[in-house]
mmCIF file of C-alpha atoms and ligand atoms in Angstrom:
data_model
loop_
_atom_site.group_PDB
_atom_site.id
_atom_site.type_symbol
_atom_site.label_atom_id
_atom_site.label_comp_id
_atom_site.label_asym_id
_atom_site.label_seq_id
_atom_site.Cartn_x
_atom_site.Cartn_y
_atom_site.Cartn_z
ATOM 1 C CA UNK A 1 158.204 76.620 123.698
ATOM 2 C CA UNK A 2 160.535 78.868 124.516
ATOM 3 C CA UNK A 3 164.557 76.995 125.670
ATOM 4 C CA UNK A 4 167.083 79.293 127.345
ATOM 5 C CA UNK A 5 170.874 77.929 126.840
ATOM 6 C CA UNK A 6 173.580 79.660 128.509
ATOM 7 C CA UNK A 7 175.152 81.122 125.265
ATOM 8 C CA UNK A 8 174.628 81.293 121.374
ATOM 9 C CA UNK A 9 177.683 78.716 121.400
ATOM 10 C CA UNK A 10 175.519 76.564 123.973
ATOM 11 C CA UNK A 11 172.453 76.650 121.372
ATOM 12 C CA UNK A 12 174.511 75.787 118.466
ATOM 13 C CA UNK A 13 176.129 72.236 120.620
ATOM 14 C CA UNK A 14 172.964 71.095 121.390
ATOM 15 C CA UNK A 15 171.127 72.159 118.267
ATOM 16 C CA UNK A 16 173.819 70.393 116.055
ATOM 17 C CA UNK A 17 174.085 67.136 118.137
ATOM 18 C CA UNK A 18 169.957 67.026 117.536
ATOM 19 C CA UNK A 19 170.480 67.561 113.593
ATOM 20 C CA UNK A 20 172.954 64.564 114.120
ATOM 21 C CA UNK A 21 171.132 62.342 115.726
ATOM 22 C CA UNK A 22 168.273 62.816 113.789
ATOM 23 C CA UNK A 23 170.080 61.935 110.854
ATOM 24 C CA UNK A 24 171.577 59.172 112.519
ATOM 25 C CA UNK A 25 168.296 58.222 112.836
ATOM 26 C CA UNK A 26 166.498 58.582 110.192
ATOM 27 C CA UNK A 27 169.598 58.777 107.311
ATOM 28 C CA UNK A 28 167.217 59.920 104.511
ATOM 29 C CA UNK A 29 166.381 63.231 106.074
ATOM 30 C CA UNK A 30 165.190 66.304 104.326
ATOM 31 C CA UNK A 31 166.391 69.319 106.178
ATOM 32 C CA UNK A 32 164.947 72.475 106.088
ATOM 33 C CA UNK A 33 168.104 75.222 105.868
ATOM 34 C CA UNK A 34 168.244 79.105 107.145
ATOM 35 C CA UNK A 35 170.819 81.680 106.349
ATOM 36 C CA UNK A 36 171.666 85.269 108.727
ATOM 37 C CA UNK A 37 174.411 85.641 111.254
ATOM 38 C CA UNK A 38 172.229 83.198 114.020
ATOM 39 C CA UNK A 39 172.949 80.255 112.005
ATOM 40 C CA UNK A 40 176.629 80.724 111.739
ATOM 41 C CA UNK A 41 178.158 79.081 114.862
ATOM 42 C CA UNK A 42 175.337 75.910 114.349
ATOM 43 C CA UNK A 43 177.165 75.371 111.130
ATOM 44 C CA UNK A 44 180.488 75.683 112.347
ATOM 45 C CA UNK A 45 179.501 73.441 115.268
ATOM 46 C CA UNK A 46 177.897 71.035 112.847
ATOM 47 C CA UNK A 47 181.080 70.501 111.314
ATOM 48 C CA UNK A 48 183.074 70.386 114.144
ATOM 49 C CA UNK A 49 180.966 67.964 115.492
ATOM 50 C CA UNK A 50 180.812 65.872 112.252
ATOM 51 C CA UNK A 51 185.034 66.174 112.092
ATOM 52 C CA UNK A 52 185.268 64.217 115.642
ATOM 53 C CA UNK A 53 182.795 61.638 115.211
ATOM 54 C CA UNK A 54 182.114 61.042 110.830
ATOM 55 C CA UNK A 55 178.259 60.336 109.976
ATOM 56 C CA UNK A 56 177.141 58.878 106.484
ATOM 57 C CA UNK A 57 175.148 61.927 104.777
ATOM 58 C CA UNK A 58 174.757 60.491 101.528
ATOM 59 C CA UNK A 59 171.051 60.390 102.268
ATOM 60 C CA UNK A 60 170.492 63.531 103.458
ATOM 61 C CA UNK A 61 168.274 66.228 101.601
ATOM 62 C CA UNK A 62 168.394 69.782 102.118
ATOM 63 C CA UNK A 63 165.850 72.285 101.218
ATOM 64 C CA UNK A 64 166.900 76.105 101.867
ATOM 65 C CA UNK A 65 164.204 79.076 102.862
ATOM 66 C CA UNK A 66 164.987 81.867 100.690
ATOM 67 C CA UNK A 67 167.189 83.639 98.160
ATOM 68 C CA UNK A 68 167.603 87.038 97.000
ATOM 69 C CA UNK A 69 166.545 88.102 93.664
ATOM 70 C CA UNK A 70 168.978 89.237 91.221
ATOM 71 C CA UNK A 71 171.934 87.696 92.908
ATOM 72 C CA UNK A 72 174.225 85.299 90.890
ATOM 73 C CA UNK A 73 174.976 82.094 93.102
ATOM 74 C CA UNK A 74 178.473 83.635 93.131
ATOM 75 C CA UNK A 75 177.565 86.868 94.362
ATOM 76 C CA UNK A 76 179.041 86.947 98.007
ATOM 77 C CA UNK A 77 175.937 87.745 99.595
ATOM 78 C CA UNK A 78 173.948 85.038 98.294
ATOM 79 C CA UNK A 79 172.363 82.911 100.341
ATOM 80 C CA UNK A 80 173.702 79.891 98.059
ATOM 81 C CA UNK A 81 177.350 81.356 98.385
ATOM 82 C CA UNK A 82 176.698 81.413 101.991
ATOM 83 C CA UNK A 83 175.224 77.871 102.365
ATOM 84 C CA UNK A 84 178.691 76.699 100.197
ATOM 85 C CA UNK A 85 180.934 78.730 102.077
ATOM 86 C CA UNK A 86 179.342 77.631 105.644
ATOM 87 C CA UNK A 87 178.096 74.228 105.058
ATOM 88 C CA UNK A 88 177.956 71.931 101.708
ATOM 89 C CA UNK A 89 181.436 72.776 100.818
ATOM 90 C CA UNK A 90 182.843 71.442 103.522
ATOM 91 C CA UNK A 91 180.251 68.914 103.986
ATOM 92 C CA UNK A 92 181.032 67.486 100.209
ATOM 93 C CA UNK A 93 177.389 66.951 99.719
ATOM 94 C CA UNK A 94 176.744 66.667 95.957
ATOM 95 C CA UNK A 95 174.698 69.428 93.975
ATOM 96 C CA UNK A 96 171.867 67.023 93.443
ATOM 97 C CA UNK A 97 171.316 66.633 98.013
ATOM 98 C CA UNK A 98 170.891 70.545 98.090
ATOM 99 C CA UNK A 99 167.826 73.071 97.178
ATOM 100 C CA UNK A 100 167.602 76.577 97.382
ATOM 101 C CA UNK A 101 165.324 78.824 95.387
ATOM 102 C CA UNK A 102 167.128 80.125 91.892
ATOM 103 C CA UNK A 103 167.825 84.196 92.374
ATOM 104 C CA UNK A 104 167.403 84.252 88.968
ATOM 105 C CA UNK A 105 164.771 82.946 88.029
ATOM 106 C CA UNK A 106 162.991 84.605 84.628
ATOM 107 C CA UNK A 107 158.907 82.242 85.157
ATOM 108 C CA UNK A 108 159.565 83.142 89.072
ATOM 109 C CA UNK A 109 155.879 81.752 90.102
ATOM 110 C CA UNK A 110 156.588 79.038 88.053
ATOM 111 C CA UNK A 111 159.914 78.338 89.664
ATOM 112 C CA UNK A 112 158.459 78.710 93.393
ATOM 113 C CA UNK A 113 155.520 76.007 92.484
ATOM 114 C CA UNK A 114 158.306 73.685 91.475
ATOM 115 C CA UNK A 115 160.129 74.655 95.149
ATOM 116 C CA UNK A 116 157.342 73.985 97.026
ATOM 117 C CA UNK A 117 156.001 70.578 94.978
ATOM 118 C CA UNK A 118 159.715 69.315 94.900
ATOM 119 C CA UNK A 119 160.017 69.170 98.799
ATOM 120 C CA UNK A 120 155.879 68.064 98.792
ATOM 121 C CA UNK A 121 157.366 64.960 96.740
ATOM 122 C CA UNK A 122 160.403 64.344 98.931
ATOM 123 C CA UNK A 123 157.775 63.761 101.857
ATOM 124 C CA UNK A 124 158.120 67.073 103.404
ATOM 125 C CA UNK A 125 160.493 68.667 105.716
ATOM 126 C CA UNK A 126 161.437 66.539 108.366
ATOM 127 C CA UNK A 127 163.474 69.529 110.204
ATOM 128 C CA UNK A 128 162.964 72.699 109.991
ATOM 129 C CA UNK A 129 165.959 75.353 110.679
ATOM 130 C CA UNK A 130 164.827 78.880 111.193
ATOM 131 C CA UNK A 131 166.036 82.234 112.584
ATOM 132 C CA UNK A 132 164.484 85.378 112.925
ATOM 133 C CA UNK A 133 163.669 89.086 111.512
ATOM 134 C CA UNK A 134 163.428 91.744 114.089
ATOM 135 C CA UNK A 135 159.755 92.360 112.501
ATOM 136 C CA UNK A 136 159.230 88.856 113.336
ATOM 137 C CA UNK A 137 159.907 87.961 109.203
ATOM 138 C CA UNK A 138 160.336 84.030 108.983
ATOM 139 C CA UNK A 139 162.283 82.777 105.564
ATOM 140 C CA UNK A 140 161.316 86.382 104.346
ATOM 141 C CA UNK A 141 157.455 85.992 104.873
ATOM 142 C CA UNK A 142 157.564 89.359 106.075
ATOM 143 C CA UNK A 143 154.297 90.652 108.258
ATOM 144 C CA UNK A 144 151.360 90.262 106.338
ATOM 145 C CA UNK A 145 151.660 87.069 104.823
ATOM 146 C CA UNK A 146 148.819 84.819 104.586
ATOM 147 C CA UNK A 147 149.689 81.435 106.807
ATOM 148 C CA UNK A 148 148.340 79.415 104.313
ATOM 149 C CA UNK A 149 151.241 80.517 101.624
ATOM 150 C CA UNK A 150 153.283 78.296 99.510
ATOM 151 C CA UNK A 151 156.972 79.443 97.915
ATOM 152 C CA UNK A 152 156.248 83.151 96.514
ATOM 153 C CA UNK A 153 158.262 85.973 95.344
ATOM 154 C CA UNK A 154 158.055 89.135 98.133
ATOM 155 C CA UNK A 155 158.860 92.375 98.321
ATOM 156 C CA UNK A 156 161.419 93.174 101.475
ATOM 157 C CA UNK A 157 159.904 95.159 103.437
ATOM 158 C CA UNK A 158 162.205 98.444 104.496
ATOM 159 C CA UNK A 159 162.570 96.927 107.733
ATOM 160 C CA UNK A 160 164.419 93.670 106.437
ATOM 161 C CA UNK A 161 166.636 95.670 103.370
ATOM 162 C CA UNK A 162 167.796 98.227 106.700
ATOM 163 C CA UNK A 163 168.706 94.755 108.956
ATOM 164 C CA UNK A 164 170.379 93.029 106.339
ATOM 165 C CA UNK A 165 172.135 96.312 104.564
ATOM 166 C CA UNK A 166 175.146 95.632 107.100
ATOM 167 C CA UNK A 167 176.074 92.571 104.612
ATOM 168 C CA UNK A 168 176.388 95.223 101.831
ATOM 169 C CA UNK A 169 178.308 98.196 100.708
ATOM 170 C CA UNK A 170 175.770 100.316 100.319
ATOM 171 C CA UNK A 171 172.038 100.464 100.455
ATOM 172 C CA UNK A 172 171.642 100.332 96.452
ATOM 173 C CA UNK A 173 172.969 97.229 96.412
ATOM 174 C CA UNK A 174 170.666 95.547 98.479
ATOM 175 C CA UNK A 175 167.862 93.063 96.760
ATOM 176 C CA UNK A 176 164.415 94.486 96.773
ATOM 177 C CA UNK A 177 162.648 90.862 96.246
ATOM 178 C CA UNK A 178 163.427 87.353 97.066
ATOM 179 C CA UNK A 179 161.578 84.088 96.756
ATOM 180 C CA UNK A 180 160.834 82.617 99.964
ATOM 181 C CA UNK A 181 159.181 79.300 101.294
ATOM 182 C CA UNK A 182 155.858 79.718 102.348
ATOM 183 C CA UNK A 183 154.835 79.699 106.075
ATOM 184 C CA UNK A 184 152.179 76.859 104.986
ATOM 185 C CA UNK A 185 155.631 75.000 103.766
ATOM 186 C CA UNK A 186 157.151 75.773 107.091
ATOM 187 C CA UNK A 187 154.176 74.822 108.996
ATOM 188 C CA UNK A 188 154.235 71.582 107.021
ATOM 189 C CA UNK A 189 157.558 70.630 108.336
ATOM 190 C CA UNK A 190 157.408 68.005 111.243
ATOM 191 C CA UNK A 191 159.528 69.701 113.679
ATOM 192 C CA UNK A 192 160.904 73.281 113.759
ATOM 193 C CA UNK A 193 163.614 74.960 115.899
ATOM 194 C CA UNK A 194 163.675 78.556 115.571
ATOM 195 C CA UNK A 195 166.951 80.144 116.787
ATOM 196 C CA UNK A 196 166.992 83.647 118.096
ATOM 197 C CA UNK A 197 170.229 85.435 120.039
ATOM 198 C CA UNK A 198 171.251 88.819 121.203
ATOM 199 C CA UNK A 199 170.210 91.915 122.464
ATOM 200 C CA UNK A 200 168.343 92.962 118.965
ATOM 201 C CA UNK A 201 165.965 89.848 119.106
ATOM 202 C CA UNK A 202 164.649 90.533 122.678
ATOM 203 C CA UNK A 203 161.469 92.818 121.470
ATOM 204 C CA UNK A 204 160.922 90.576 118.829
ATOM 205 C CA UNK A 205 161.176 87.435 121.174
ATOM 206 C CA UNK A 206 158.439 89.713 123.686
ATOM 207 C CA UNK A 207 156.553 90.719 120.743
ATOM 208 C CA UNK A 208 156.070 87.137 119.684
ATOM 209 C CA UNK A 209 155.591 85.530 123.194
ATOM 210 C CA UNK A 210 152.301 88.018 123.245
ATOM 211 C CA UNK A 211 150.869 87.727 120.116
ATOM 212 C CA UNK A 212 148.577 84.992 119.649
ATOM 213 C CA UNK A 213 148.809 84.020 115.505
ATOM 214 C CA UNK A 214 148.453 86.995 113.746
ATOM 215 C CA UNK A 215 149.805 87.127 110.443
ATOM 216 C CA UNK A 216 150.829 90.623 111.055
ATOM 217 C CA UNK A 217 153.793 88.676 113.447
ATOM 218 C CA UNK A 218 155.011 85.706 110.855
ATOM 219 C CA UNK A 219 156.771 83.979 113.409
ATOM 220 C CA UNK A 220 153.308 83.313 115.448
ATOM 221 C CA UNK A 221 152.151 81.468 112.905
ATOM 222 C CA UNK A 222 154.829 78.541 114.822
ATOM 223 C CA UNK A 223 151.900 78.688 117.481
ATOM 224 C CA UNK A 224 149.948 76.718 114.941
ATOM 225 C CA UNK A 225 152.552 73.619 114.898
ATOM 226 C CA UNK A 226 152.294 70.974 117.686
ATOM 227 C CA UNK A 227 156.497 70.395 117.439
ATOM 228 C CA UNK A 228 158.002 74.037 118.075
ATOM 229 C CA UNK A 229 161.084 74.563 119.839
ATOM 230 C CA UNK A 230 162.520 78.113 120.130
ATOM 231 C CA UNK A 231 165.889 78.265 121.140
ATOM 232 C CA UNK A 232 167.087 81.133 123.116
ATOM 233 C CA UNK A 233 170.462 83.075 124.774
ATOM 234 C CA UNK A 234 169.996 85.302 128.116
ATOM 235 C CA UNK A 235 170.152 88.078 126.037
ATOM 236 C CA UNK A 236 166.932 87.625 123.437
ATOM 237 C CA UNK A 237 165.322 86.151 126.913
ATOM 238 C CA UNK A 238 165.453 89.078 128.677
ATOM 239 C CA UNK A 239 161.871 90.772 128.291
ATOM 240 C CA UNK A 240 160.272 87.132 128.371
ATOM 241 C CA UNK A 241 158.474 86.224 131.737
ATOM 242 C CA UNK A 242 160.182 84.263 133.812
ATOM 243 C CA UNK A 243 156.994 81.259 134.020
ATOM 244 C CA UNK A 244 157.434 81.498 130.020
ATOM 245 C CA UNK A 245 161.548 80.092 129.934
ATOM 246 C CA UNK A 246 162.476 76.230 130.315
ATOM 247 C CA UNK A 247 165.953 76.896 131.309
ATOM 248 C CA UNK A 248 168.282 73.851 129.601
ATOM 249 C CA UNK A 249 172.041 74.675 130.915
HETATM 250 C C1 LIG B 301 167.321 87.047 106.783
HETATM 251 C C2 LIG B 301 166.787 85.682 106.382
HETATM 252 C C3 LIG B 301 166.040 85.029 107.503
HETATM 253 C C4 LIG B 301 166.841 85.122 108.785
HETATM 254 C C5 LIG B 301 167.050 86.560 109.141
HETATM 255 C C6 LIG B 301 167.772 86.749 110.458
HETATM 256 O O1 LIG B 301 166.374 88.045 106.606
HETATM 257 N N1 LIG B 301 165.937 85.723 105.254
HETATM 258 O O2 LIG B 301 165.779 83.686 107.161
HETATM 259 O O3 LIG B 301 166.140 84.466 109.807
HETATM 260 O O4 LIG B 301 167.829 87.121 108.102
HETATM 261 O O5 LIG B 301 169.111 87.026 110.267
HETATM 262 P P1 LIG B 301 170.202 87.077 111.389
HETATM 263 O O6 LIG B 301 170.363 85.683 111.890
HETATM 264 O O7 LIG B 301 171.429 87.584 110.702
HETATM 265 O O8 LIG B 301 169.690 87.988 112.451
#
């Protein structure tokens, strides 16, 4: 389960020629999407990759976690402005191939039944993307959360608004809910990578080799899925046991 590369730049080569050659593949993929810092160099790799050797991605599909609530798509820290700024802009994917839950939504529940029966009717994720909270938060299913949960509006836990307060100027202005994807959704994906790196992931990466699924540790609930692959640098390795790594470079 758990794949130790030699450097977050290591994970995001291999991880991006895997997207690639999945959609090579399979063109008509639907891709499951995460935001946060982890996922930036996969982009950027993804593109680079993409800009030496062109793929056809008319087919592709792409289904994002989570959004804040409140945020306007234009608001710099939205996770729609980041997916544009890292990804479909320079992708040129058209409005129509991309998802993510609306920020500002006013029938939210009704909005995150839509989410969650849209991707049902695409056929489901075929890859899942996903990175990390330091409380173990997947999407933003933030400890607690029942695994059987679809798309739902939560409230971010302390925890989460402290972690991702760095992105804002000040503590006021970060979101207090967001709509997330399920971890029933997630589970429902056929395969899932989960991407952790750093220093600041190693407890959570200990936490979550130890738990069995608890609910109380979202990212356990990946115990439950038969394709897992969690992706690892030395650094969020470090408090793992040795007989627990599969070292890859
Ligand atoms: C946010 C997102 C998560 C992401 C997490 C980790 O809370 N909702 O989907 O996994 O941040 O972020 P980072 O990669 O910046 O550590």
């Amino acid at each position: 389960m758990f794949y130790v590369f030699s450097s977050p730049a290591a994970i995001a080569e291999h991880l991006s020629q895997q997207l690639l050659e999945h959609i090579r593949n399979q063109p008509a993929t639907t891709l499951g999407l995460a935001t946060g810092s982890t996922m930036e160099p996969v982009y950027a790799a993804l593109l680079k990759q993409i800009a030496q050797d062109p793929i056809d991605l008319s087919q592709l599909t792409t289904y994002n976690l989570d959004e804040y609530i409140g945020l306007p798509a234009s608001h710099p820290q939205s996770y729609n402005h980041y997916m544009h700024h890292h990804l479909f802009d320079a992708l040129g994917l058209k409005a129509a191939q991309t998802h993510l839950p609306n920020g500002l939504c006013t029938d939210c529940d009704h909005e995150c039944h839509d989410y969650s029966a849209a991707i049902a009717q695409a056929g489901g994720l075929d890859f899942q993307l996903l990175g990390v909270g330091s409380n173990g938060h997947i999407g933003f299913n933030e400890p607690g959360t029942a695994f059987d949960s679809r798309t739902h509006v939560v409230e971010l836990s302390e925890t989460t608004r402290i972690d991702n307060g760095r992105f804002f100027d000040s503590m006021d202005e970060v979101p207090t809910h967001a709509i997330t994807l399920g971890i029933r959704d997630i589970l429902d994906a056929k395969e899932i990578v989960l991407v952790a790196t750093g220093e600041h992931k190693a407890a959570t990466m200990d936490l979550l080799y130890r738990t069995p699924a608890d609910p109380q540790m979202p990212a356990s609930a990946l115990k439950l899925h038969a394709n897992v692959r969690i992706y690892l640098d030395p650094a969020a390795a470090s408090r793992l046991p040795e007989e627990a790594l599969y070292y890859v470079d």
